[in-house]
PDB file of C-alpha atoms in Angstrom:
ATOM      1  CA  MET G   1       0.000   0.000   0.000  1.00 61.00           C
ATOM      2  CA  SER G   2       1.268   3.474  -0.899  1.00 81.00           C
ATOM      3  CA  GLY G   3       2.543   5.755   1.820  1.00 88.00           C
ATOM      4  CA  TRP G   4       0.103   8.560   1.055  1.00 91.00           C
ATOM      5  CA  LEU G   5      -2.801   6.105   1.108  1.00 93.00           C
ATOM      6  CA  VAL G   6      -1.866   4.818   4.558  1.00 93.00           C
ATOM      7  CA  ARG G   7      -1.493   8.331   5.937  1.00 94.00           C
ATOM      8  CA  GLY G   8      -4.688   9.599   4.375  1.00 94.00           C
ATOM      9  CA  LEU G   9      -6.865   6.731   5.581  1.00 94.00           C
ATOM     10  CA  GLY G  10      -5.232   6.692   9.012  1.00 94.00           C
ATOM     11  CA  LEU G  11      -5.767  10.396   9.649  1.00 95.00           C
ATOM     12  CA  ALA G  12      -9.287  10.231   8.222  1.00 95.00           C
ATOM     13  CA  LEU G  13     -10.119   7.526  10.765  1.00 95.00           C
ATOM     14  CA  VAL G  14      -8.616   9.619  13.565  1.00 95.00           C
ATOM     15  CA  ASN G  15     -10.649  12.644  12.444  1.00 94.00           C
ATOM     16  CA  VAL G  16     -13.906  10.685  12.476  1.00 94.00           C
ATOM     17  CA  VAL G  17     -13.145   9.255  15.943  1.00 94.00           C
ATOM     18  CA  ILE G  18     -12.315  12.712  17.328  1.00 94.00           C
ATOM     19  CA  ARG G  19     -15.519  14.225  15.916  1.00 93.00           C
ATOM     20  CA  THR G  20     -17.575  11.350  17.312  1.00 92.00           C
ATOM     21  CA  VAL G  21     -16.066  11.676  20.795  1.00 92.00           C
ATOM     22  CA  LEU G  22     -16.454  15.453  20.599  1.00 92.00           C
ATOM     23  CA  GLY G  23     -20.172  15.133  19.789  1.00 89.00           C
ATOM     24  CA  LEU G  24     -20.722  12.782  22.725  1.00 90.00           C
ATOM     25  CA  ALA G  25     -18.725  15.046  25.089  1.00 91.00           C
ATOM     26  CA  ILE G  26     -20.681  18.152  24.081  1.00 89.00           C
ATOM     27  CA  SER G  27     -23.929  16.274  24.671  1.00 86.00           C
ATOM     28  CA  GLU G  28     -22.776  15.535  28.236  1.00 87.00           C
ATOM     29  CA  TRP G  29     -21.150  18.929  28.948  1.00 87.00           C
ATOM     30  CA  PRO G  30     -22.804  21.497  26.698  1.00 84.00           C
ATOM     31  CA  LEU G  31     -21.208  24.421  28.554  1.00 85.00           C
ATOM     32  CA  HIS G  32     -17.696  23.195  27.693  1.00 85.00           C
ATOM     33  CA  GLY G  33     -18.190  22.957  23.953  1.00 83.00           C
ATOM     34  CA  SER G  34     -15.572  25.574  23.001  1.00 88.00           C
ATOM     35  CA  PRO G  35     -12.652  24.115  25.034  1.00 91.00           C
ATOM     36  CA  LEU G  36     -13.498  20.623  23.808  1.00 91.00           C
ATOM     37  CA  ARG G  37     -13.434  21.767  20.169  1.00 92.00           C
ATOM     38  CA  TRP G  38     -10.039  23.412  20.628  1.00 93.00           C
ATOM     39  CA  LEU G  39      -8.754  20.279  22.322  1.00 94.00           C
ATOM     40  CA  SER G  40      -9.867  18.116  19.389  1.00 93.00           C
ATOM     41  CA  VAL G  41      -8.140  20.469  16.937  1.00 94.00           C
ATOM     42  CA  ALA G  42      -4.926  20.369  19.024  1.00 95.00           C
ATOM     43  CA  VAL G  43      -4.921  16.558  19.012  1.00 94.00           C
ATOM     44  CA  MET G  44      -5.325  16.474  15.228  1.00 94.00           C
ATOM     45  CA  VAL G  45      -2.548  19.039  14.711  1.00 95.00           C
ATOM     46  CA  LEU G  46      -0.178  17.270  17.101  1.00 96.00           C
ATOM     47  CA  LEU G  47      -0.700  13.948  15.365  1.00 94.00           C
ATOM     48  CA  GLY G  48       0.096  15.498  11.967  1.00 94.00           C
ATOM     49  CA  ILE G  49       3.274  17.128  13.317  1.00 96.00           C
ATOM     50  CA  VAL G  50       4.529  13.911  14.918  1.00 96.00           C
ATOM     51  CA  TRP G  51       3.891  11.805  11.827  1.00 95.00           C
ATOM     52  CA  GLY G  52       5.534  14.382   9.575  1.00 94.00           C
ATOM     53  CA  PHE G  53       8.494  14.655  11.955  1.00 95.00           C
ATOM     54  CA  PHE G  54       9.280  10.953  11.696  1.00 94.00           C
ATOM     55  CA  ASP G  55       8.941  11.098   7.915  1.00 92.00           C
ATOM     56  CA  GLY G  56      11.329  14.048   7.643  1.00 92.00           C
ATOM     57  CA  ARG G  57      13.928  12.591   9.977  1.00 91.00           C
ATOM     58  CA  ARG G  58      13.886   9.205   8.268  1.00 91.00           C
ATOM     59  CA  ASP G  59      14.188  10.792   4.827  1.00 89.00           C
ATOM     60  CA  ARG G  60      17.128  13.014   5.820  1.00 88.00           C
ATOM     61  CA  ARG G  61      19.022  10.090   7.362  1.00 87.00           C
ATOM     62  CA  LYS G  62      18.439   8.056   4.229  1.00 87.00           C
ATOM     63  CA  ASN G  63      19.302  10.950   1.877  1.00 83.00           C
ATOM     64  CA  PRO G  64      21.748  13.416   3.490  1.00 82.00           C
ATOM     65  CA  ASP G  65      21.746  15.494   0.306  1.00 76.00           C
ATOM     66  CA  PRO G  66      18.593  17.706   0.365  1.00 72.00           C
ATOM     67  CA  GLU G  67      18.347  17.612  -3.422  1.00 76.00           C
ATOM     68  CA  ARG G  68      18.076  13.812  -3.429  1.00 80.00           C
ATOM     69  CA  GLY G  69      15.410  13.536  -0.733  1.00 77.00           C
ATOM     70  CA  ALA G  70      11.895  12.230  -1.224  1.00 83.00           C
ATOM     71  CA  ASP G  71       9.087  14.592  -2.243  1.00 86.00           C
ATOM     72  CA  LEU G  72       7.229  14.566   1.046  1.00 91.00           C
ATOM     73  CA  THR G  73       5.224  17.652   0.098  1.00 92.00           C
ATOM     74  CA  MET G  74       3.298  15.834  -2.623  1.00 93.00           C
ATOM     75  CA  LEU G  75       3.067  12.758  -0.425  1.00 94.00           C
ATOM     76  CA  TRP G  76       1.328  14.653   2.336  1.00 94.00           C
ATOM     77  CA  LEU G  77      -0.789  16.714  -0.058  1.00 95.00           C
ATOM     78  CA  LYS G  78      -2.311  13.565  -1.548  1.00 94.00           C
ATOM     79  CA  ALA G  79      -2.722  12.100   1.928  1.00 95.00           C
ATOM     80  CA  ALA G  80      -4.468  15.263   3.144  1.00 95.00           C
ATOM     81  CA  VAL G  81      -6.887  15.380   0.194  1.00 96.00           C
ATOM     82  CA  LEU G  82      -7.749  11.719   0.629  1.00 95.00           C
ATOM     83  CA  GLY G  83      -8.130  12.112   4.375  1.00 95.00           C
ATOM     84  CA  GLY G  84     -10.371  15.162   4.041  1.00 95.00           C
ATOM     85  CA  LEU G  85     -12.752  13.550   1.557  1.00 96.00           C
ATOM     86  CA  VAL G  86     -12.932  10.201   3.357  1.00 96.00           C
ATOM     87  CA  ALA G  87     -13.363  11.854   6.761  1.00 95.00           C
ATOM     88  CA  GLY G  88     -16.193  14.036   5.433  1.00 94.00           C
ATOM     89  CA  ALA G  89     -18.049  11.141   3.847  1.00 94.00           C
ATOM     90  CA  VAL G  90     -17.672   8.816   6.856  1.00 95.00           C
ATOM     91  CA  SER G  91     -18.643  11.591   9.284  1.00 92.00           C
ATOM     92  CA  TRP G  92     -21.855  12.212   7.347  1.00 93.00           C
ATOM     93  CA  ILE G  93     -22.688   8.495   7.476  1.00 93.00           C
ATOM     94  CA  VAL G  94     -22.040   8.297  11.233  1.00 91.00           C
ATOM     95  CA  ASP G  95     -24.113  11.441  11.763  1.00 89.00           C
ATOM     96  CA  GLN G  96     -27.144   9.691  10.285  1.00 89.00           C
ATOM     97  CA  ALA G  97     -27.071   7.084  13.055  1.00 85.00           C
ATOM     98  CA  PRO G  98     -29.190   7.722  16.160  1.00 83.00           C
ATOM     99  CA  LYS G  99     -27.607   9.143  19.323  1.00 80.00           C
ATOM    100  CA  PHE G 100     -24.652  10.532  17.306  1.00 82.00           C
ATOM    101  CA  ASP G 101     -24.304  14.255  16.760  1.00 82.00           C
ATOM    102  CA  LEU G 102     -21.476  15.315  14.412  1.00 84.00           C
ATOM    103  CA  GLY G 103     -23.005  18.637  13.424  1.00 80.00           C
ATOM    104  CA  ASP G 104     -25.949  17.570  11.254  1.00 83.00           C
ATOM    105  CA  ASN G 105     -24.169  18.922   8.161  1.00 88.00           C
ATOM    106  CA  PRO G 106     -25.267  17.964   4.636  1.00 91.00           C
ATOM    107  CA  LEU G 107     -23.090  15.707   2.499  1.00 91.00           C
ATOM    108  CA  PHE G 108     -22.179  18.555   0.141  1.00 93.00           C
ATOM    109  CA  PHE G 109     -20.824  20.591   3.051  1.00 93.00           C
ATOM    110  CA  GLU G 110     -18.827  17.644   4.376  1.00 92.00           C
ATOM    111  CA  LEU G 111     -17.202  17.053   0.958  1.00 93.00           C
ATOM    112  CA  THR G 112     -16.350  20.730   0.330  1.00 93.00           C
ATOM    113  CA  SER G 113     -15.935  23.079   3.283  1.00 92.00           C
ATOM    114  CA  GLY G 114     -15.596  20.335   5.879  1.00 92.00           C
ATOM    115  CA  ALA G 115     -13.100  18.428   3.716  1.00 94.00           C
ATOM    116  CA  ALA G 116     -11.072  21.616   3.084  1.00 95.00           C
ATOM    117  CA  TRP G 117     -10.779  22.247   6.824  1.00 94.00           C
ATOM    118  CA  THR G 118      -9.654  18.657   7.397  1.00 95.00           C
ATOM    119  CA  ILE G 119      -7.101  18.948   4.570  1.00 95.00           C
ATOM    120  CA  LEU G 120      -5.553  21.985   6.259  1.00 95.00           C
ATOM    121  CA  LEU G 121      -5.469  20.192   9.623  1.00 94.00           C
ATOM    122  CA  ILE G 122      -3.524  17.349   8.019  1.00 95.00           C
ATOM    123  CA  PHE G 123      -1.303  19.062   5.447  1.00 96.00           C
ATOM    124  CA  ILE G 124       0.103  22.099   7.279  1.00 96.00           C
ATOM    125  CA  PRO G 125       1.080  20.358  10.556  1.00 96.00           C
ATOM    126  CA  ALA G 126       2.613  17.488   8.579  1.00 95.00           C
ATOM    127  CA  LEU G 127       4.838  19.885   6.603  1.00 95.00           C
ATOM    128  CA  ILE G 128       5.906  21.567   9.848  1.00 96.00           C
ATOM    129  CA  GLY G 129       6.843  18.176  11.258  1.00 95.00           C
ATOM    130  CA  VAL G 130       8.756  17.235   8.083  1.00 94.00           C
ATOM    131  CA  ALA G 131      10.792  20.447   8.200  1.00 93.00           C
ATOM    132  CA  LEU G 132      11.538  19.991  11.902  1.00 94.00           C
ATOM    133  CA  GLY G 133      12.592  16.368  11.457  1.00 91.00           C
ATOM    134  CA  ARG G 134      14.914  17.166   8.561  1.00 90.00           C
ATOM    135  CA  TRP G 135      16.490  20.078  10.418  1.00 91.00           C
ATOM    136  CA  LEU G 136      17.207  18.045  13.556  1.00 90.00           C
ATOM    137  CA  ALA G 137      18.641  15.165  11.521  1.00 86.00           C
ATOM    138  CA  SER G 138      20.909  17.542   9.572  1.00 82.00           C
ATOM    139  CA  ARG G 139      22.048  19.207  12.781  1.00 78.00           C
ATOM    140  CA  LYS G 140      23.046  15.868  14.283  1.00 68.00           C
ATOM    141  CA  ASP G 141      24.942  14.924  11.125  1.00 62.00           C
ATOM    142  CA  ARG G 142      26.796  18.254  11.147  1.00 67.00           C
ATOM    143  CA  LYS G 143      27.872  17.716  14.748  1.00 63.00           C
ATOM    144  CA  ALA G 144      29.143  14.236  13.927  1.00 64.00           C
ATOM    145  CA  GLU G 145      31.034  15.576  10.911  1.00 63.00           C
ATOM    146  CA  LYS G 146      32.661  18.341  12.966  1.00 61.00           C
ATOM    147  CA  ALA G 147      33.731  15.840  15.618  1.00 63.00           C
ATOM    148  CA  GLN G 148      35.242  13.593  12.953  1.00 64.00           C
ATOM    149  CA  LYS G 149      37.157  16.486  11.392  1.00 62.00           C
ATOM    150  CA  ALA G 150      38.462  17.566  14.795  1.00 64.00           C
ATOM    151  CA  GLN G 151      39.652  14.034  15.496  1.00 66.00           C
ATOM    152  CA  GLN G 152      41.420  13.823  12.139  1.00 68.00           C
ATOM    153  CA  ALA G 153      43.078  17.205  12.675  1.00 66.00           C
ATOM    154  CA  ALA G 154      44.433  16.239  16.122  1.00 61.00           C
ATOM    155  CA  PRO G 155      48.280  16.016  16.217  1.00 61.00           C
ATOM    156  CA  VAL G 156      49.765  12.527  16.271  1.00 55.00           C
ATOM    157  CA  ALA G 157      53.093  11.694  17.943  1.00 53.00           C
ATOM    158  CA  VAL G 158      55.776  11.103  15.312  1.00 52.00           C
ATOM    159  CA  GLY G 159      58.079   8.087  15.717  1.00 50.00           C
ATOM    160  CA  ALA G 160      55.794   6.010  17.927  1.00 47.00           C
ATOM    161  CA  GLY G 161      53.936   2.935  16.836  1.00 48.00           C
ATOM    162  CA  ALA G 162      50.156   2.665  17.040  1.00 47.00           C
ATOM    163  CA  GLY G 163      50.160   0.183  19.909  1.00 49.00           C
ATOM    164  CA  SER G 164      53.667   0.665  21.260  1.00 48.00           C
ATOM    165  CA  ALA G 165      54.457   2.594  24.382  1.00 50.00           C
ATOM    166  CA  GLU G 166      58.212   2.560  23.784  1.00 54.00           C
ATOM    167  CA  PRO G 167      59.784   5.235  21.592  1.00 54.00           C
ATOM    168  CA  VAL G 168      61.372   4.219  18.327  1.00 52.00           C
ATOM    169  CA  PRO G 169      65.182   4.603  18.360  1.00 54.00           C
ATOM    170  CA  GLN G 170      66.376   7.608  16.416  1.00 56.00           C
ATOM    171  CA  PRO G 171      69.366   7.649  14.034  1.00 53.00           C
ATOM    172  CA  SER G 172      71.306   9.817  16.451  1.00 52.00           C
ATOM    173  CA  GLU G 173      71.107   7.136  19.153  1.00 50.00           C
ATOM    174  CA  GLY G 174      73.411   4.187  19.788  1.00 51.00           C
ATOM    175  CA  TYR G 175      72.090   1.479  17.495  1.00 45.00           C
ATOM    176  CA  PHE G 176      72.078   3.589  14.353  1.00 46.00           C
ATOM    177  CA  SER G 177      74.929   5.904  15.105  1.00 47.00           C
ATOM    178  CA  GLU G 178      77.917   5.929  12.788  1.00 48.00           C
ATOM    179  CA  ASP G 179      79.985   7.784  15.390  1.00 49.00           C
ATOM    180  CA  ASN G 180      81.872   6.224  18.286  1.00 50.00           C
ATOM    181  CA  TYR G 181      79.996   3.846  20.524  1.00 47.00           C
ATOM    182  CA  SER G 182      78.166   5.498  23.379  1.00 50.00           C
ATOM    183  CA  ASP G 183      77.631   2.286  25.344  1.00 54.00           C
ATOM    184  CA  ARG G 184      80.798   1.331  27.220  1.00 54.00           C
ATOM    185  CA  ASN G 185      79.556  -2.156  28.068  1.00 57.00           C
ATOM    186  CA  TYR G 186      78.884  -2.810  24.409  1.00 55.00           C
ATOM    187  CA  ALA G 187      82.390  -1.598  23.563  1.00 53.00           C
ATOM    188  CA  ASP G 188      83.976  -3.782  26.227  1.00 56.00           C
ATOM    189  CA  GLU G 189      82.218  -6.879  24.913  1.00 57.00           C
ATOM    190  CA  ASN G 190      83.354  -6.203  21.392  1.00 56.00           C
ATOM    191  CA  TYR G 191      86.863  -5.505  22.578  1.00 51.00           C
ATOM    192  CA  ALA G 192      86.954  -8.865  24.340  1.00 51.00           C
ATOM    193  CA  SER G 193      85.878 -10.654  21.166  1.00 53.00           C
ATOM    194  CA  ASP G 194      88.340  -8.690  19.050  1.00 51.00           C
ATOM    195  CA  ARG G 195      91.247  -9.852  21.200  1.00 50.00           C
ATOM    196  CA  TYR G 196      90.919 -13.289  19.656  1.00 49.00           C
ATOM    197  CA  SER G 197      90.137 -12.141  16.137  1.00 51.00           C
ATOM    198  CA  GLY G 198      93.609 -10.812  15.456  1.00 50.00           C
ATOM    199  CA  GLU G 199      92.530  -7.205  14.964  1.00 49.00           C
ATOM    200  CA  THR G 200      94.831  -4.580  16.400  1.00 47.00           C
ATOM    201  CA  GLN G 201      92.307  -2.531  18.392  1.00 49.00           C
ATOM    202  CA  SER G 202      92.069  -1.595  22.007  1.00 49.00           C
ATOM    203  CA  VAL G 203      89.222  -0.490  24.188  1.00 46.00           C
ATOM    204  CA  ASP G 204      90.086   3.109  23.571  1.00 48.00           C
ATOM    205  CA  THR G 205      89.616   2.560  19.848  1.00 48.00           C
ATOM    206  CA  TYR G 206      85.921   2.097  20.454  1.00 45.00           C
ATOM    207  CA  TYR G 207      85.767   5.472  22.065  1.00 46.00           C
ATOM    208  CA  GLY G 208      87.406   7.332  19.228  1.00 48.00           C
ATOM    209  CA  GLU G 209      90.947   7.337  20.663  1.00 48.00           C
ATOM    210  CA  PRO G 210      92.984   4.962  18.488  1.00 49.00           C
ATOM    211  CA  GLU G 211      96.380   3.898  19.729  1.00 50.00           C
ATOM    212  CA  GLU G 212      99.230   2.046  18.135  1.00 53.00           C
ATOM    213  CA  THR G 213      99.803  -1.447  19.510  1.00 59.00           C
ATOM    214  CA  ASP G 214     102.297  -4.221  18.855  1.00 61.00           C
ATOM    215  CA  TYR G 215     101.541  -7.886  18.888  1.00 59.00           C
ATOM    216  CA  ASN G 216     103.738  -9.804  21.291  1.00 64.00           C
ATOM    217  CA  GLU G 217     104.126 -13.337  19.998  1.00 64.00           C
ATOM    218  CA  SER G 218     105.428 -14.649  23.310  1.00 67.00           C
ATOM    219  CA  THR G 219     102.431 -13.441  25.313  1.00 66.00           C
ATOM    220  CA  GLY G 220      99.888 -13.558  22.506  1.00 63.00           C
ATOM    221  CA  ARG G 221      98.598 -10.097  23.373  1.00 66.00           C
ATOM    222  CA  HIS G 222      98.587  -6.654  21.890  1.00 60.00           C
ATOM    223  CA  GLU G 223     100.788  -4.294  23.827  1.00 61.00           C
ATOM    224  CA  GLN G 224     100.856  -0.574  23.686  1.00 58.00           C
ATOM    225  CA  GLN G 225     103.953   0.963  22.199  1.00 57.00           C
ATOM    226  CA  THR G 226     106.017   3.111  24.466  1.00 55.00           C
ATOM    227  CA  TRP G 227     107.122   6.213  22.748  1.00 55.00           C
ATOM    228  CA  GLN G 228     110.720   7.149  23.401  1.00 58.00           C
ATOM    229  CA  PRO G 229     112.286  10.380  22.387  1.00 59.00           C
ATOM    230  CA  PRO G 230     115.021  10.092  19.809  1.00 59.00           C
ATOM    231  CA  THR G 231     118.541  10.204  21.160  1.00 61.00           C
ATOM    232  CA  GLU G 232     120.879  12.887  20.026  1.00 58.00           C
ATOM    233  CA  ARG G 233     123.726  11.734  17.855  1.00 56.00           C
ATOM    234  CA  ARG G 234     127.131  12.983  18.847  1.00 55.00           C
ATOM    235  CA  ASP G 235     129.963  12.980  16.490  1.00 49.00           C
TER     236      ASP G 235
END
């Protein structure tokens, strides 16, 4: 069943029920006829606003682009025309039954002036509800978009992994440095291994202070050279 058909028939039924209850209430409390009429109008208007609000909010969530949204104006216009005509005809039929007083209006009045009034009670509140629903849905989407942009624009720490709490070593630090070793323990370990590799290096070499050493075959160790000043030659 089409959406406008459901809305038109549903609101027509509500209109007939309200008019029937209003006629019975006025028969019981004839001095309160005016407040009861205004109350019935308020109920009809509120129902149209609520139904239109849900339509507008659902349409805006489904189609964020306003130009691609559904034509709810024509939807509710057809629903209002159908509701006005059906409500007028059914109200006239109910009014013919005994003990029911819906105004004693002729059928022509119910299908023209009465139907026009019902159309306005359905169409205008529904459009107000549609506009309100679309506006609130757009406002919520704008807030979510702003929050997402703010999160994307937040600064991120450079050099740290996504799930790592430890900083990533930088090139200027020990493991990647091309300069002299900054870890003395690491230098001592390498010096101990170099003693048996035959390389002529000492511990000080690892700290950027190279020295000249001689290999002593009798001891099997590298020994530091002792510099002696040259002796003067006398003729």
